[in-house]
Coordinates of C-alpha atoms in Angstrom, one line a residue:
Chain Z
Q182 CA -11.0 12.5 51.5
V183 CA -12.3 9.0 51.7
H184 CA -11.6 7.2 55.0
L185 CA -12.0 3.5 55.7
Q186 CA -12.1 1.9 59.1
E187 CA -12.1 -1.8 59.9
S188 CA -13.8 -3.2 63.0
G189 CA -14.4 -6.6 64.4
P190 CA -13.1 -9.2 66.9
G191 CA -9.4 -9.5 67.2
L192 CA -9.6 -13.1 68.3
V193 CA -11.5 -16.0 66.7
K194 CA -11.5 -19.6 67.7
P195 CA -10.4 -22.3 65.3
S196 CA -13.3 -23.6 63.1
G197 CA -15.2 -20.4 64.0
T198 CA -16.2 -17.6 61.8
L199 CA -14.3 -14.4 61.2
S200 CA -16.5 -11.3 60.7
L201 CA -15.2 -7.8 59.9
T202 CA -16.8 -4.6 58.8
C203 CA -15.3 -1.7 57.0
A204 CA -17.0 1.7 57.5
V205 CA -16.6 4.2 54.6
S206 CA -16.7 7.9 55.3
G207 CA -16.0 10.9 53.1
G208 CA -17.6 9.2 50.1
S209 CA -20.4 7.0 49.1
I210 CA -20.2 3.2 48.9
S211 CA -22.6 3.5 46.0
S212 CA -19.9 5.4 44.0
D213 CA -18.4 3.7 40.9
N214 CA -15.8 1.8 42.8
W215 CA -15.2 -1.7 44.1
W216 CA -14.7 -2.4 47.8
T217 CA -12.0 -4.8 48.7
W218 CA -10.5 -7.0 51.4
V219 CA -6.8 -7.8 51.5
R220 CA -4.9 -9.6 54.2
Q221 CA -1.2 -9.7 55.1
T222 CA 0.9 -12.3 56.8
P223 CA 4.7 -12.6 57.2
E224 CA 4.6 -15.9 55.4
K225 CA 2.4 -15.2 52.4
G226 CA 2.7 -11.4 52.1
L227 CA -0.3 -9.5 50.7
E228 CA -3.2 -11.6 49.6
W229 CA -6.3 -10.3 47.8
I230 CA -9.4 -11.9 49.4
G231 CA -12.2 -10.4 47.2
E232 CA -14.3 -7.4 46.4
T233 CA -17.9 -6.2 46.2
Y234 CA -19.7 -3.6 44.2
H235 CA -22.6 -1.6 45.5
S236 CA -24.9 -3.6 43.3
G237 CA -24.0 -6.7 45.3
S238 CA -21.7 -8.2 42.6
T239 CA -18.6 -9.9 44.0
N240 CA -15.4 -11.4 43.0
Y241 CA -13.4 -13.8 45.2
N242 CA -10.0 -15.3 45.4
P243 CA -10.5 -19.0 44.3
S244 CA -8.2 -20.1 47.1
L245 CA -10.8 -18.8 49.7
K246 CA -14.0 -18.7 47.6
S247 CA -15.6 -21.7 49.4
R248 CA -15.3 -19.9 52.8
V249 CA -15.7 -16.2 51.9
T250 CA -18.6 -13.8 51.7
I251 CA -18.3 -10.1 51.1
S252 CA -21.4 -8.0 51.2
V253 CA -22.3 -4.3 51.1
D254 CA -24.7 -2.4 53.3
K255 CA -25.6 0.8 51.5
S256 CA -27.8 2.1 54.4
K257 CA -24.8 2.1 56.7
N258 CA -22.2 3.0 54.0
Q259 CA -20.1 0.0 54.9
F260 CA -19.1 -3.5 53.6
S261 CA -18.3 -6.7 55.4
L262 CA -16.2 -9.8 55.3
I263 CA -17.2 -13.2 56.6
L264 CA -14.7 -16.0 56.5
T265 CA -15.9 -19.4 57.8
S266 CA -14.1 -22.5 59.2
V267 CA -11.0 -20.5 60.1
T268 CA -7.7 -22.0 61.1
A269 CA -4.4 -20.6 62.3
A270 CA -3.5 -20.0 58.7
D271 CA -6.1 -17.2 58.7
T272 CA -4.3 -15.3 61.3
A273 CA -3.4 -12.0 59.6
L274 CA -3.6 -8.3 59.4
Y275 CA -6.8 -7.6 57.5
F276 CA -7.2 -4.4 55.4
C277 CA -10.2 -3.0 53.6
A278 CA -9.5 -0.9 50.6
R279 CA -11.2 0.9 47.7
A280 CA -10.5 -0.5 44.2
L281 CA -10.8 2.5 41.9
G282 CA -13.4 2.6 39.2
Y283 CA -15.9 0.2 37.6
A284 CA -13.0 -1.8 36.2
S285 CA -11.7 -2.3 39.8
T286 CA -8.1 -1.1 39.4
S287 CA -5.5 0.1 41.9
F288 CA -6.3 0.4 45.6
D289 CA -6.2 4.1 46.3
Y290 CA -7.7 4.2 49.8
W291 CA -7.0 1.8 52.6
G292 CA -8.1 1.2 56.1
Q293 CA -5.5 1.1 58.9
G294 CA -5.8 -2.7 59.2
T295 CA -7.0 -4.9 62.0
L296 CA -5.2 -7.9 63.4
V297 CA -7.2 -11.1 63.6
T298 CA -5.7 -14.0 65.5
V299 CA -7.1 -17.5 65.3
S300 CA -6.5 -19.3 68.5
S301 CA -8.3 -21.2 71.2
Chain I
D169 CA -3.1 -17.1 39.0
I170 CA -0.6 -14.6 37.7
Q171 CA 2.6 -14.7 39.8
M172 CA 4.3 -11.5 40.5
T173 CA 8.1 -11.7 41.3
Q174 CA 10.0 -8.8 42.7
S175 CA 13.7 -8.3 42.8
P176 CA 15.7 -7.7 44.8
S177 CA 14.0 -8.8 48.0
T178 CA 16.1 -6.5 50.0
L179 CA 18.0 -3.4 48.9
S180 CA 20.6 -1.4 50.9
A181 CA 21.0 2.1 49.7
S182 CA 22.0 5.6 50.9
V183 CA 20.2 8.9 50.9
G184 CA 20.6 10.4 47.4
D185 CA 21.0 7.0 45.6
R186 CA 19.0 6.1 42.5
V187 CA 17.1 3.0 43.3
T188 CA 15.4 0.6 40.9
I189 CA 13.0 -2.3 41.8
T190 CA 11.9 -4.8 39.3
C191 CA 8.6 -6.7 39.1
R192 CA 8.0 -9.5 36.7
A193 CA 4.6 -11.1 35.9
S194 CA 4.3 -14.7 34.9
Q195 CA 2.2 -13.7 31.9
S196 CA 1.4 -10.4 30.2
I197 CA -0.6 -7.9 32.3
N198 CA -0.5 -5.1 29.7
I199 CA -0.1 -2.0 31.8
W200 CA -2.4 -3.0 34.6
L201 CA 0.1 -2.7 37.4
A202 CA 0.3 -0.6 40.6
W203 CA 3.1 0.1 43.0
Y204 CA 2.7 0.6 46.8
Q205 CA 4.9 1.8 49.6
Q206 CA 4.3 0.3 53.1
K207 CA 5.9 1.3 56.4
P208 CA 5.8 -0.9 59.5
G209 CA 2.3 -0.9 61.1
K210 CA 0.8 1.0 58.3
A211 CA -1.4 0.3 55.3
P212 CA 0.1 0.3 51.8
K213 CA 0.1 3.6 50.1
L214 CA -0.5 3.8 46.3
L215 CA 2.4 5.4 44.4
I216 CA 2.0 4.4 40.8
Y217 CA -1.0 3.1 38.8
K218 CA -1.3 1.9 35.3
A219 CA 2.4 1.1 35.3
S220 CA 3.6 4.7 34.9
N221 CA 1.1 7.1 36.3
L222 CA 2.0 9.0 39.5
E223 CA -0.7 9.1 42.1
S224 CA -1.7 12.6 43.2
G225 CA 0.5 13.9 46.0
V226 CA 3.3 11.4 45.4
P227 CA 6.7 13.0 45.0
S228 CA 8.0 13.2 41.4
R229 CA 11.2 11.3 42.4
F230 CA 9.1 8.2 42.1
S231 CA 8.5 6.8 38.6
G232 CA 7.3 3.6 37.0
S233 CA 7.8 2.0 33.7
G234 CA 7.1 -1.2 31.7
S235 CA 4.4 -3.2 30.1
G236 CA 3.6 -6.8 29.4
T237 CA 5.6 -8.8 31.9
E238 CA 8.4 -6.5 33.1
F239 CA 8.1 -3.4 35.2
T240 CA 10.3 -1.1 37.2
L241 CA 9.8 1.3 40.0
T242 CA 12.6 4.0 40.2
I243 CA 13.3 6.4 43.0
S244 CA 15.6 9.0 41.5
S245 CA 17.1 10.3 44.7
L246 CA 16.4 8.3 47.8
Q247 CA 15.1 10.4 50.7
P248 CA 15.0 9.4 54.4
D249 CA 11.2 9.0 54.2
D250 CA 11.6 6.4 51.4
F251 CA 13.0 3.6 53.6
A252 CA 10.1 1.2 53.5
T253 CA 8.9 -1.9 51.7
Y254 CA 7.5 -1.7 48.2
Y255 CA 5.0 -4.0 46.5
C256 CA 3.8 -4.4 43.0
H257 CA 0.2 -5.5 42.3
H258 CA -1.5 -6.5 39.1
Y259 CA -5.2 -6.0 38.2
N260 CA -5.2 -7.5 34.8
S261 CA -7.3 -10.4 35.8
Y262 CA -8.7 -12.3 38.7
P263 CA -7.4 -13.1 41.3
R264 CA -5.4 -9.9 41.9
T265 CA -2.0 -10.8 43.2
F266 CA 0.9 -8.9 44.7
G267 CA 4.7 -9.3 44.6
Q268 CA 6.4 -10.5 47.7
G269 CA 7.9 -7.1 48.4
T270 CA 11.2 -5.3 48.3
K271 CA 12.6 -3.8 51.5
V272 CA 14.7 -0.7 51.0
E273 CA 17.1 -0.4 53.9
I274 CA 19.6 2.2 55.0
K275 CA 23.1 1.3 53.9

């Protein structure tokens, strides 16, 4: 059973950098899957942020692409999200998830989510 | 971006009812659609993938159908555990997008 667990600061200052990590257990991050970040707000609902493969390949949402970096650390079996120049609009519940298969399909495993608030 | 539109936004139903939720894509997504159930404070849970395939462990009262631009999620006999919000999600192209959600409430 694959388990994902997000971690990182729950409060980030405006114009600062949001940094989250997703630890993967019960499976290898080098498996044939993509590793994804999704966020959720009451206003915009669920928003796909982007994904990474264990090779380091990435795909990002164009709406966030200029501010987002998603990377994988195979030695720690985890992947990370960095979002720069944050504003209040980036306040959200952030989830990490596994996108099944090399084709990056449905999200079959999710972390519990971590709330990040952007405020001074 | 492909826009996913769900209807209705809210649905009031009773235990035992047959419930149908619709998801429309702004352009064809073939069968590359998933459905999720989300309860308050929890992560979404995968129910259906590739439009009509039931995820392992999901009760058979859930079913999905459709292709192209129109899809449905049906709960054949609503159970108390099914009161939740349901989302569709396409993975036909980038960026992936979700529907706005359908909240299934107790009537």
